[in-house]
Amino acid sequence: MILLQSQSRFLLQTLLNRVQNLEKAVELDYLWVEFSDVRYHILVSTKNPNVLLLSVSLPTPPPEAVFIGGLPGGAIEAIKAAYGVVVHILDPPRDGFNLTLKLNLAKLPPDEEHRYALLVKIASVREVVLGAPLRVVLKHLASRTVVPDVDRVLALVHRPKESFFLVSQPDKVTVVFPMRFKDSIDTAFATSFLQEFVEARRAAGLNNAPPCLWSPTPPLELNEAPAEALSANAGFVSFVIFPRHVEGKKLDRTVWNLSTFHAYVSYHVKCSEGFMHTRMRRRVESLIQALDRAKPGGEEKKKSPNSRSFKRLSLSEARANSIS
C-alpha cells in the first residue's frame, strides 16, 4: 500500500524553480487543486521577484467543526513556528481564500540543505494548517495530559463539510472516521478494503501499530457527537493512539497519516476499481479469442482479383491445347 507524501509536489517544484532563478524577473500566476478539497494559488510579479504570495483555500467546515478567523484552531501559531521570518501572514487574505502567506525568498537559509528542508515544509502547508489542532492534542498526549478548555469529543474538518472526531484521555486518544462515499461501487470497495485493513493490523509484524477497529455503526465514544455528523455509508474506522505513537519524529508522521486517512482509502479504492476493470477487459478479450477459434473452418476463402490458380493437366489435354 502506498502512503501519500505530505508536501505538494507541484508547489515544491515551483518553489525550487523560483529559488534557482531569482535573478530572472518572471511573472507567475498558478491555480490548482489537490485532494479535491484544498485550492492553491501562487502569484509572483516582475516588480518584486523575491516575494511570492501563496494563498490556500481550505475545505468548508461542517457545523460541528469550528474555524477561528477562517482557520482551524492553532493554525496561526503552527505557521509561525514552522516558517519563522521567511513567511508573513497577510490579514485579510486574498478574496476566496482562507490564508495568504507572503514568502520573502531572499530570507531563505544560505545553506542548501536547510533551504531545501524549509521549502519542503512550506510545500506541506496543508499538513501545517489542517493538522494544527490534531497536533496540539497529540502533543498533550505525549506528556500524558489533555488540552484544557476543549470538549471531550472534538470534531476536526478533513473534507468539505465532513469531519472526524478525537476523544482525548490522558493516556490515549481515540480517532474516529465516519467513512462516506458518493458512489455505490466506491462504498462497496471501501467497506471491503477497510475490513481487510483491520484484519491486516493483526499481523505479527504490526504489533506496534495503533489498534484499529471497524464497525457499521457509530462507536460508543461518539455518543456526545451530533447525530447529523454520524451518517456514514462505509462504516466507522477507529484508531487508538498511545504516547509511544507520537514520540519525537513520530508526531509529524502520525498527524499527516491521520489527516489524510480518507484520501488514502479513496486512492486505494480507485486503484482497486482500475485493477478490476483491467482484469474484466482481459477476461472478455480471452473469451472473444476462444469464440473466434471455435468457428467452423469449412468456409472457403474468397479469392482476390489478383490471385492465380493452377490445374494439373493430363498428357492428352496438354497435346490438345498445344494443337489448338
mmCIF file of C-alpha atoms in Angstrom:
data_model
loop_
_atom_site.group_PDB
_atom_site.id
_atom_site.type_symbol
_atom_site.label_atom_id
_atom_site.label_comp_id
_atom_site.label_asym_id
_atom_site.label_seq_id
_atom_site.Cartn_x
_atom_site.Cartn_y
_atom_site.Cartn_z
ATOM 1 C CA MET A 1 0.000 0.000 0.000
ATOM 2 C CA ILE A 2 1.241 3.457 -0.866
ATOM 3 C CA LEU A 3 1.471 6.324 1.634
ATOM 4 C CA LEU A 4 0.814 9.852 0.420
ATOM 5 C CA GLN A 5 3.530 12.470 0.785
ATOM 6 C CA SER A 6 2.852 15.498 2.958
ATOM 7 C CA GLN A 7 4.301 18.067 0.563
ATOM 8 C CA SER A 8 2.567 19.233 -2.582
ATOM 9 C CA ARG A 9 4.834 18.099 -5.425
ATOM 10 C CA PHE A 10 3.750 20.888 -7.749
ATOM 11 C CA LEU A 11 4.174 23.546 -5.064
ATOM 12 C CA LEU A 12 7.609 22.236 -4.097
ATOM 13 C CA GLN A 13 8.784 22.143 -7.718
ATOM 14 C CA THR A 14 7.507 25.678 -8.295
ATOM 15 C CA LEU A 15 9.337 26.957 -5.208
ATOM 16 C CA LEU A 16 12.574 25.237 -6.218
ATOM 17 C CA ASN A 17 12.403 26.651 -9.738
ATOM 18 C CA ARG A 18 11.731 30.141 -8.408
ATOM 19 C CA VAL A 19 14.625 29.988 -5.911
ATOM 20 C CA GLN A 20 17.032 28.807 -8.609
ATOM 21 C CA ASN A 21 16.041 31.695 -10.894
ATOM 22 C CA LEU A 22 15.721 34.626 -8.512
ATOM 23 C CA GLU A 23 17.772 36.849 -10.808
ATOM 24 C CA LYS A 24 15.114 36.462 -13.522
ATOM 25 C CA ALA A 25 12.064 38.702 -13.234
ATOM 26 C CA VAL A 26 9.390 36.167 -14.198
ATOM 27 C CA GLU A 27 5.665 36.606 -13.566
ATOM 28 C CA LEU A 28 3.843 33.575 -12.110
ATOM 29 C CA ASP A 29 0.111 33.029 -11.673
ATOM 30 C CA TYR A 30 -0.763 29.392 -10.895
ATOM 31 C CA LEU A 31 -4.040 27.984 -9.564
ATOM 32 C CA TRP A 32 -4.637 24.291 -8.807
ATOM 33 C CA VAL A 33 -6.495 21.878 -6.508
ATOM 34 C CA GLU A 34 -5.212 18.870 -4.555
ATOM 35 C CA PHE A 35 -7.056 16.116 -2.682
ATOM 36 C CA SER A 36 -10.281 17.532 -4.227
ATOM 37 C CA ASP A 37 -10.603 19.890 -1.279
ATOM 38 C CA VAL A 38 -7.605 22.269 -0.959
ATOM 39 C CA ARG A 39 -7.115 25.023 -3.549
ATOM 40 C CA TYR A 40 -3.752 26.761 -4.031
ATOM 41 C CA HIS A 41 -2.800 29.995 -5.763
ATOM 42 C CA ILE A 42 0.739 31.303 -6.408
ATOM 43 C CA LEU A 43 1.378 34.851 -7.514
ATOM 44 C CA VAL A 44 4.744 36.452 -8.376
ATOM 45 C CA SER A 45 5.093 39.864 -10.026
ATOM 46 C CA THR A 46 8.011 41.173 -12.060
ATOM 47 C CA LYS A 47 8.174 44.295 -9.887
ATOM 48 C CA ASN A 48 9.219 42.286 -6.808
ATOM 49 C CA PRO A 49 10.585 38.889 -7.918
ATOM 50 C CA ASN A 50 11.834 37.999 -4.395
ATOM 51 C CA VAL A 51 8.298 37.993 -2.986
ATOM 52 C CA LEU A 52 5.889 35.105 -3.589
ATOM 53 C CA LEU A 53 2.233 35.134 -2.482
ATOM 54 C CA LEU A 54 0.823 31.719 -1.610
ATOM 55 C CA SER A 55 -2.930 31.552 -0.977
ATOM 56 C CA VAL A 56 -4.740 28.470 0.328
ATOM 57 C CA SER A 57 -8.458 27.698 0.359
ATOM 58 C CA LEU A 58 -9.444 25.025 2.907
ATOM 59 C CA PRO A 59 -12.432 22.636 2.934
ATOM 60 C CA THR A 60 -15.697 24.159 4.119
ATOM 61 C CA PRO A 61 -16.115 23.092 7.763
ATOM 62 C CA PRO A 62 -19.302 21.337 8.912
ATOM 63 C CA PRO A 63 -21.323 22.862 11.783
ATOM 64 C CA GLU A 64 -19.647 20.695 14.426
ATOM 65 C CA ALA A 65 -16.102 21.770 13.408
ATOM 66 C CA VAL A 66 -15.247 25.350 14.380
ATOM 67 C CA PHE A 67 -12.839 27.626 12.486
ATOM 68 C CA ILE A 68 -11.346 30.662 14.217
ATOM 69 C CA GLY A 69 -10.885 33.537 11.789
ATOM 70 C CA GLY A 70 -11.347 31.162 8.871
ATOM 71 C CA LEU A 71 -8.634 28.763 10.095
ATOM 72 C CA PRO A 72 -8.517 25.698 12.370
ATOM 73 C CA GLY A 73 -7.538 26.312 15.971
ATOM 74 C CA GLY A 74 -3.782 26.700 16.465
ATOM 75 C CA ALA A 75 -3.049 27.234 12.763
ATOM 76 C CA ILE A 76 -1.523 30.713 13.182
ATOM 77 C CA GLU A 77 0.843 29.514 15.916
ATOM 78 C CA ALA A 78 1.785 26.449 13.833
ATOM 79 C CA ILE A 79 2.636 28.608 10.801
ATOM 80 C CA LYS A 80 4.831 30.947 12.808
ATOM 81 C CA ALA A 81 6.633 28.041 14.484
ATOM 82 C CA ALA A 82 7.205 26.194 11.191
ATOM 83 C CA TYR A 83 8.312 29.060 8.921
ATOM 84 C CA GLY A 84 9.782 31.790 11.117
ATOM 85 C CA VAL A 85 10.750 35.105 9.496
ATOM 86 C CA VAL A 86 10.595 33.780 5.940
ATOM 87 C CA VAL A 87 6.779 33.835 5.928
ATOM 88 C CA HIS A 88 4.422 36.658 6.817
ATOM 89 C CA ILE A 89 0.655 36.097 7.217
ATOM 90 C CA LEU A 90 -1.442 38.644 5.328
ATOM 91 C CA ASP A 91 -4.583 39.835 7.095
ATOM 92 C CA PRO A 92 -7.052 39.770 5.488
ATOM 93 C CA PRO A 93 -6.202 37.031 2.974
ATOM 94 C CA ARG A 94 -6.918 37.350 -0.742
ATOM 95 C CA ASP A 95 -10.559 37.060 -1.744
ATOM 96 C CA GLY A 96 -11.813 33.487 -1.927
ATOM 97 C CA PHE A 97 -9.040 32.052 0.268
ATOM 98 C CA ASN A 98 -8.688 31.232 3.963
ATOM 99 C CA LEU A 99 -4.983 32.024 4.166
ATOM 100 C CA THR A 100 -2.427 34.087 2.249
ATOM 101 C CA LEU A 101 1.291 33.786 3.010
ATOM 102 C CA LYS A 102 3.877 36.289 1.851
ATOM 103 C CA LEU A 103 7.188 34.500 1.258
ATOM 104 C CA ASN A 104 10.390 36.529 1.189
ATOM 105 C CA LEU A 105 12.668 34.247 -0.804
ATOM 106 C CA ALA A 106 15.678 36.473 -0.070
ATOM 107 C CA LYS A 107 15.477 35.435 3.601
ATOM 108 C CA LEU A 108 15.832 31.704 2.917
ATOM 109 C CA PRO A 109 18.770 29.980 4.676
ATOM 110 C CA PRO A 110 22.015 30.147 2.657
ATOM 111 C CA ASP A 111 22.799 26.504 3.406
ATOM 112 C CA GLU A 112 21.370 24.373 0.612
ATOM 113 C CA GLU A 113 20.232 21.511 2.860
ATOM 114 C CA HIS A 114 18.426 23.787 5.325
ATOM 115 C CA ARG A 115 16.900 25.775 2.467
ATOM 116 C CA TYR A 116 15.511 22.642 0.837
ATOM 117 C CA ALA A 117 14.090 21.415 4.165
ATOM 118 C CA LEU A 118 12.303 24.736 4.672
ATOM 119 C CA LEU A 119 10.871 24.671 1.141
ATOM 120 C CA VAL A 120 9.561 21.148 1.758
ATOM 121 C CA LYS A 121 7.919 22.438 4.929
ATOM 122 C CA ILE A 122 6.323 25.323 3.021
ATOM 123 C CA ALA A 123 5.065 22.853 0.414
ATOM 124 C CA SER A 124 3.476 20.931 3.318
ATOM 125 C CA VAL A 125 1.288 23.896 4.258
ATOM 126 C CA ARG A 126 -1.826 21.688 4.111
ATOM 127 C CA GLU A 127 -0.452 19.496 6.889
ATOM 128 C CA VAL A 128 0.689 22.512 8.935
ATOM 129 C CA VAL A 129 -2.692 24.261 8.778
ATOM 130 C CA LEU A 130 -5.291 21.469 8.776
ATOM 131 C CA GLY A 131 -3.225 19.309 11.125
ATOM 132 C CA ALA A 132 -2.674 22.104 13.681
ATOM 133 C CA PRO A 133 -5.482 21.181 16.139
ATOM 134 C CA LEU A 134 -4.655 17.477 15.847
ATOM 135 C CA ARG A 135 -1.005 18.252 16.544
ATOM 136 C CA VAL A 136 -1.947 20.181 19.708
ATOM 137 C CA VAL A 137 -3.976 17.245 21.033
ATOM 138 C CA LEU A 138 -1.250 14.709 20.276
ATOM 139 C CA LYS A 139 1.450 16.894 21.847
ATOM 140 C CA HIS A 140 -0.545 16.855 25.083
ATOM 141 C CA LEU A 141 -0.874 13.079 24.741
ATOM 142 C CA ALA A 142 2.919 12.802 24.576
ATOM 143 C CA SER A 143 3.059 14.475 28.000
ATOM 144 C CA ARG A 144 0.043 12.393 29.176
ATOM 145 C CA THR A 145 -2.268 15.371 29.595
ATOM 146 C CA VAL A 146 -5.385 16.672 27.836
ATOM 147 C CA VAL A 147 -5.931 20.040 26.189
ATOM 148 C CA PRO A 148 -7.639 22.386 28.677
ATOM 149 C CA ASP A 149 -10.987 24.011 27.857
ATOM 150 C CA VAL A 150 -11.711 21.642 24.967
ATOM 151 C CA ASP A 151 -14.731 19.365 24.581
ATOM 152 C CA ARG A 152 -14.175 15.687 25.289
ATOM 153 C CA VAL A 153 -15.307 14.894 21.739
ATOM 154 C CA LEU A 154 -13.531 17.264 19.328
ATOM 155 C CA ALA A 155 -14.581 17.489 15.659
ATOM 156 C CA LEU A 156 -11.904 18.364 13.070
ATOM 157 C CA VAL A 157 -12.523 19.073 9.395
ATOM 158 C CA HIS A 158 -10.777 16.895 6.814
ATOM 159 C CA ARG A 159 -13.106 17.077 3.794
ATOM 160 C CA PRO A 160 -15.695 19.621 2.596
ATOM 161 C CA LYS A 161 -18.496 19.664 5.198
ATOM 162 C CA GLU A 162 -17.176 16.436 6.741
ATOM 163 C CA SER A 163 -15.288 15.890 9.974
ATOM 164 C CA PHE A 164 -13.567 13.220 12.004
ATOM 165 C CA PHE A 165 -13.534 13.051 15.794
ATOM 166 C CA LEU A 166 -10.985 12.971 18.610
ATOM 167 C CA VAL A 167 -11.802 11.578 22.035
ATOM 168 C CA SER A 168 -8.987 12.629 24.366
ATOM 169 C CA GLN A 169 -7.825 10.950 27.552
ATOM 170 C CA PRO A 170 -4.533 11.422 29.418
ATOM 171 C CA ASP A 171 -3.167 8.021 28.306
ATOM 172 C CA LYS A 172 -4.712 7.700 24.824
ATOM 173 C CA VAL A 173 -6.564 9.497 22.036
ATOM 174 C CA THR A 174 -9.257 7.696 20.058
ATOM 175 C CA VAL A 175 -9.618 8.928 16.476
ATOM 176 C CA VAL A 176 -12.877 8.023 14.714
ATOM 177 C CA PHE A 177 -13.510 8.472 10.976
ATOM 178 C CA PRO A 178 -17.058 8.286 9.556
ATOM 179 C CA MET A 179 -16.381 6.950 6.052
ATOM 180 C CA ARG A 180 -18.634 8.423 3.362
ATOM 181 C CA PHE A 181 -18.601 7.823 -0.393
ATOM 182 C CA LYS A 182 -20.945 9.184 -3.068
ATOM 183 C CA ASP A 183 -20.734 6.255 -5.478
ATOM 184 C CA SER A 184 -22.274 2.908 -4.500
ATOM 185 C CA ILE A 185 -19.392 0.990 -6.116
ATOM 186 C CA ASP A 186 -16.871 3.056 -4.140
ATOM 187 C CA THR A 187 -18.832 2.295 -0.984
ATOM 188 C CA ALA A 188 -18.707 -1.464 -1.626
ATOM 189 C CA PHE A 189 -14.983 -1.403 -2.380
ATOM 190 C CA ALA A 190 -14.240 0.812 0.645
ATOM 191 C CA THR A 191 -16.199 -1.392 3.031
ATOM 192 C CA SER A 192 -14.306 -4.481 1.890
ATOM 193 C CA PHE A 193 -10.966 -2.619 1.945
ATOM 194 C CA LEU A 194 -11.495 -1.316 5.491
ATOM 195 C CA GLN A 195 -12.423 -4.746 6.831
ATOM 196 C CA GLU A 196 -9.252 -6.195 5.310
ATOM 197 C CA PHE A 197 -7.314 -3.190 6.653
ATOM 198 C CA VAL A 198 -8.402 -4.049 10.190
ATOM 199 C CA GLU A 199 -7.524 -7.722 9.691
ATOM 200 C CA ALA A 200 -4.054 -6.808 8.388
ATOM 201 C CA ARG A 201 -3.385 -4.864 11.604
ATOM 202 C CA ARG A 202 -3.449 -8.178 13.496
ATOM 203 C CA ALA A 203 -0.371 -9.447 11.674
ATOM 204 C CA ALA A 204 2.623 -10.217 13.855
ATOM 205 C CA GLY A 205 4.807 -7.563 12.236
ATOM 206 C CA LEU A 206 2.371 -4.748 13.113
ATOM 207 C CA ASN A 207 2.218 -5.169 16.863
ATOM 208 C CA ASN A 208 3.447 -1.604 17.442
ATOM 209 C CA ALA A 209 0.900 -0.008 15.099
ATOM 210 C CA PRO A 210 -2.145 1.760 16.621
ATOM 211 C CA PRO A 211 -5.076 -0.597 17.297
ATOM 212 C CA CYS A 212 -7.670 -0.309 14.552
ATOM 213 C CA LEU A 213 -11.379 -1.202 14.564
ATOM 214 C CA TRP A 214 -14.176 -1.044 12.004
ATOM 215 C CA SER A 215 -17.894 -1.084 12.728
ATOM 216 C CA PRO A 216 -21.006 -0.389 10.629
ATOM 217 C CA THR A 217 -22.491 1.741 13.441
ATOM 218 C CA PRO A 218 -21.050 4.680 15.429
ATOM 219 C CA PRO A 219 -18.798 3.594 18.321
ATOM 220 C CA LEU A 220 -19.797 4.406 21.884
ATOM 221 C CA GLU A 221 -17.162 7.160 22.077
ATOM 222 C CA LEU A 222 -19.337 9.308 19.784
ATOM 223 C CA ASN A 223 -22.448 9.336 21.981
ATOM 224 C CA GLU A 224 -21.959 13.065 22.536
ATOM 225 C CA ALA A 225 -21.466 13.867 18.827
ATOM 226 C CA PRO A 226 -24.349 15.422 16.849
ATOM 227 C CA ALA A 227 -26.466 12.842 15.050
ATOM 228 C CA GLU A 228 -26.241 14.605 11.660
ATOM 229 C CA ALA A 229 -22.453 14.183 11.719
ATOM 230 C CA LEU A 230 -22.656 10.408 12.111
ATOM 231 C CA SER A 231 -24.054 9.406 8.726
ATOM 232 C CA ALA A 232 -21.603 7.003 7.113
ATOM 233 C CA ASN A 233 -22.362 4.525 4.330
ATOM 234 C CA ALA A 234 -18.993 2.706 4.635
ATOM 235 C CA GLY A 235 -18.886 2.357 8.406
ATOM 236 C CA PHE A 236 -16.654 3.866 11.063
ATOM 237 C CA VAL A 237 -12.916 3.360 11.499
ATOM 238 C CA SER A 238 -11.322 3.932 14.915
ATOM 239 C CA PHE A 239 -7.629 4.275 15.777
ATOM 240 C CA VAL A 240 -6.335 4.314 19.339
ATOM 241 C CA ILE A 241 -3.207 6.479 19.603
ATOM 242 C CA PHE A 242 -0.908 5.971 22.592
ATOM 243 C CA PRO A 243 2.013 8.162 23.733
ATOM 244 C CA ARG A 244 4.525 5.841 22.044
ATOM 245 C CA HIS A 245 2.987 6.700 18.662
ATOM 246 C CA VAL A 246 3.741 10.431 18.987
ATOM 247 C CA GLU A 247 7.227 10.403 20.471
ATOM 248 C CA GLY A 248 9.816 12.594 18.747
ATOM 249 C CA LYS A 249 9.685 12.480 14.962
ATOM 250 C CA LYS A 250 6.730 10.085 15.011
ATOM 251 C CA LEU A 251 4.438 13.041 15.740
ATOM 252 C CA ASP A 252 4.668 14.541 12.232
ATOM 253 C CA ARG A 253 4.059 11.216 10.532
ATOM 254 C CA THR A 254 1.093 10.397 12.790
ATOM 255 C CA VAL A 255 -0.508 13.817 12.201
ATOM 256 C CA TRP A 256 -0.178 13.511 8.423
ATOM 257 C CA ASN A 257 -1.396 9.912 8.193
ATOM 258 C CA LEU A 258 -4.475 10.683 10.274
ATOM 259 C CA SER A 259 -5.221 13.952 8.470
ATOM 260 C CA THR A 260 -5.220 12.230 5.074
ATOM 261 C CA PHE A 261 -6.700 8.856 6.006
ATOM 262 C CA HIS A 262 -9.823 9.331 3.887
ATOM 263 C CA ALA A 263 -7.719 10.351 0.866
ATOM 264 C CA TYR A 264 -5.541 7.273 1.484
ATOM 265 C CA VAL A 265 -8.603 4.989 1.409
ATOM 266 C CA SER A 266 -10.056 6.752 -1.659
ATOM 267 C CA TYR A 267 -6.773 6.310 -3.531
ATOM 268 C CA HIS A 268 -6.709 2.560 -2.923
ATOM 269 C CA VAL A 269 -10.416 2.226 -3.746
ATOM 270 C CA LYS A 270 -9.809 3.823 -7.160
ATOM 271 C CA CYS A 271 -6.745 1.604 -7.708
ATOM 272 C CA SER A 272 -8.856 -1.465 -6.889
ATOM 273 C CA GLU A 273 -11.522 -0.368 -9.353
ATOM 274 C CA GLY A 274 -8.916 0.149 -12.058
ATOM 275 C CA PHE A 275 -7.410 -3.291 -11.376
ATOM 276 C CA MET A 276 -10.849 -4.949 -11.551
ATOM 277 C CA HIS A 277 -11.683 -3.187 -14.820
ATOM 278 C CA THR A 278 -8.364 -4.310 -16.322
ATOM 279 C CA ARG A 279 -8.981 -7.923 -15.279
ATOM 280 C CA MET A 280 -12.505 -7.804 -16.716
ATOM 281 C CA ARG A 281 -11.288 -6.441 -20.058
ATOM 282 C CA ARG A 282 -8.606 -9.130 -20.312
ATOM 283 C CA ARG A 283 -11.162 -11.815 -19.480
ATOM 284 C CA VAL A 284 -13.555 -10.560 -22.165
ATOM 285 C CA GLU A 285 -10.734 -10.470 -24.729
ATOM 286 C CA SER A 286 -9.764 -14.064 -23.920
ATOM 287 C CA LEU A 287 -13.394 -15.197 -24.290
ATOM 288 C CA ILE A 288 -13.666 -13.458 -27.669
ATOM 289 C CA GLN A 289 -10.496 -15.206 -28.848
ATOM 290 C CA ALA A 290 -11.895 -18.567 -27.693
ATOM 291 C CA LEU A 291 -15.129 -17.953 -29.630
ATOM 292 C CA ASP A 292 -13.170 -16.993 -32.735
ATOM 293 C CA ARG A 293 -11.200 -20.246 -32.579
ATOM 294 C CA ALA A 294 -14.425 -22.222 -32.183
ATOM 295 C CA LYS A 295 -15.895 -21.021 -35.518
ATOM 296 C CA PRO A 296 -16.273 -23.787 -38.192
ATOM 297 C CA GLY A 297 -13.397 -23.706 -40.723
ATOM 298 C CA GLY A 298 -15.278 -25.152 -43.789
ATOM 299 C CA GLU A 299 -15.829 -21.776 -45.375
ATOM 300 C CA GLU A 300 -13.719 -21.162 -48.482
ATOM 301 C CA LYS A 301 -11.623 -18.035 -48.544
ATOM 302 C CA LYS A 302 -12.670 -15.538 -51.150
ATOM 303 C CA LYS A 303 -10.218 -15.143 -53.982
ATOM 304 C CA SER A 304 -8.768 -11.754 -54.592
ATOM 305 C CA PRO A 305 -8.812 -10.307 -58.138
ATOM 306 C CA ASN A 306 -5.039 -10.742 -58.453
ATOM 307 C CA SER A 307 -4.887 -14.294 -57.170
ATOM 308 C CA ARG A 308 -3.831 -17.113 -59.539
ATOM 309 C CA SER A 309 -4.635 -20.843 -59.536
ATOM 310 C CA PHE A 310 -3.017 -23.771 -61.399
ATOM 311 C CA LYS A 311 -4.531 -27.021 -62.604
ATOM 312 C CA ARG A 312 -2.511 -30.144 -63.437
ATOM 313 C CA LEU A 313 -3.384 -31.316 -66.998
ATOM 314 C CA SER A 314 -3.256 -34.859 -68.333
ATOM 315 C CA LEU A 315 -0.982 -35.750 -71.295
ATOM 316 C CA SER A 316 -3.897 -35.859 -73.798
ATOM 317 C CA GLU A 317 -5.254 -32.491 -72.565
ATOM 318 C CA ALA A 318 -1.830 -30.927 -72.908
ATOM 319 C CA ARG A 319 -1.474 -32.196 -76.537
ATOM 320 C CA ALA A 320 -4.966 -30.915 -77.374
ATOM 321 C CA ASN A 321 -4.153 -27.483 -76.011
ATOM 322 C CA SER A 322 -0.882 -27.299 -77.936
ATOM 323 C CA ILE A 323 -2.569 -28.264 -81.250
ATOM 324 C CA SER A 324 -5.289 -25.709 -80.779
#
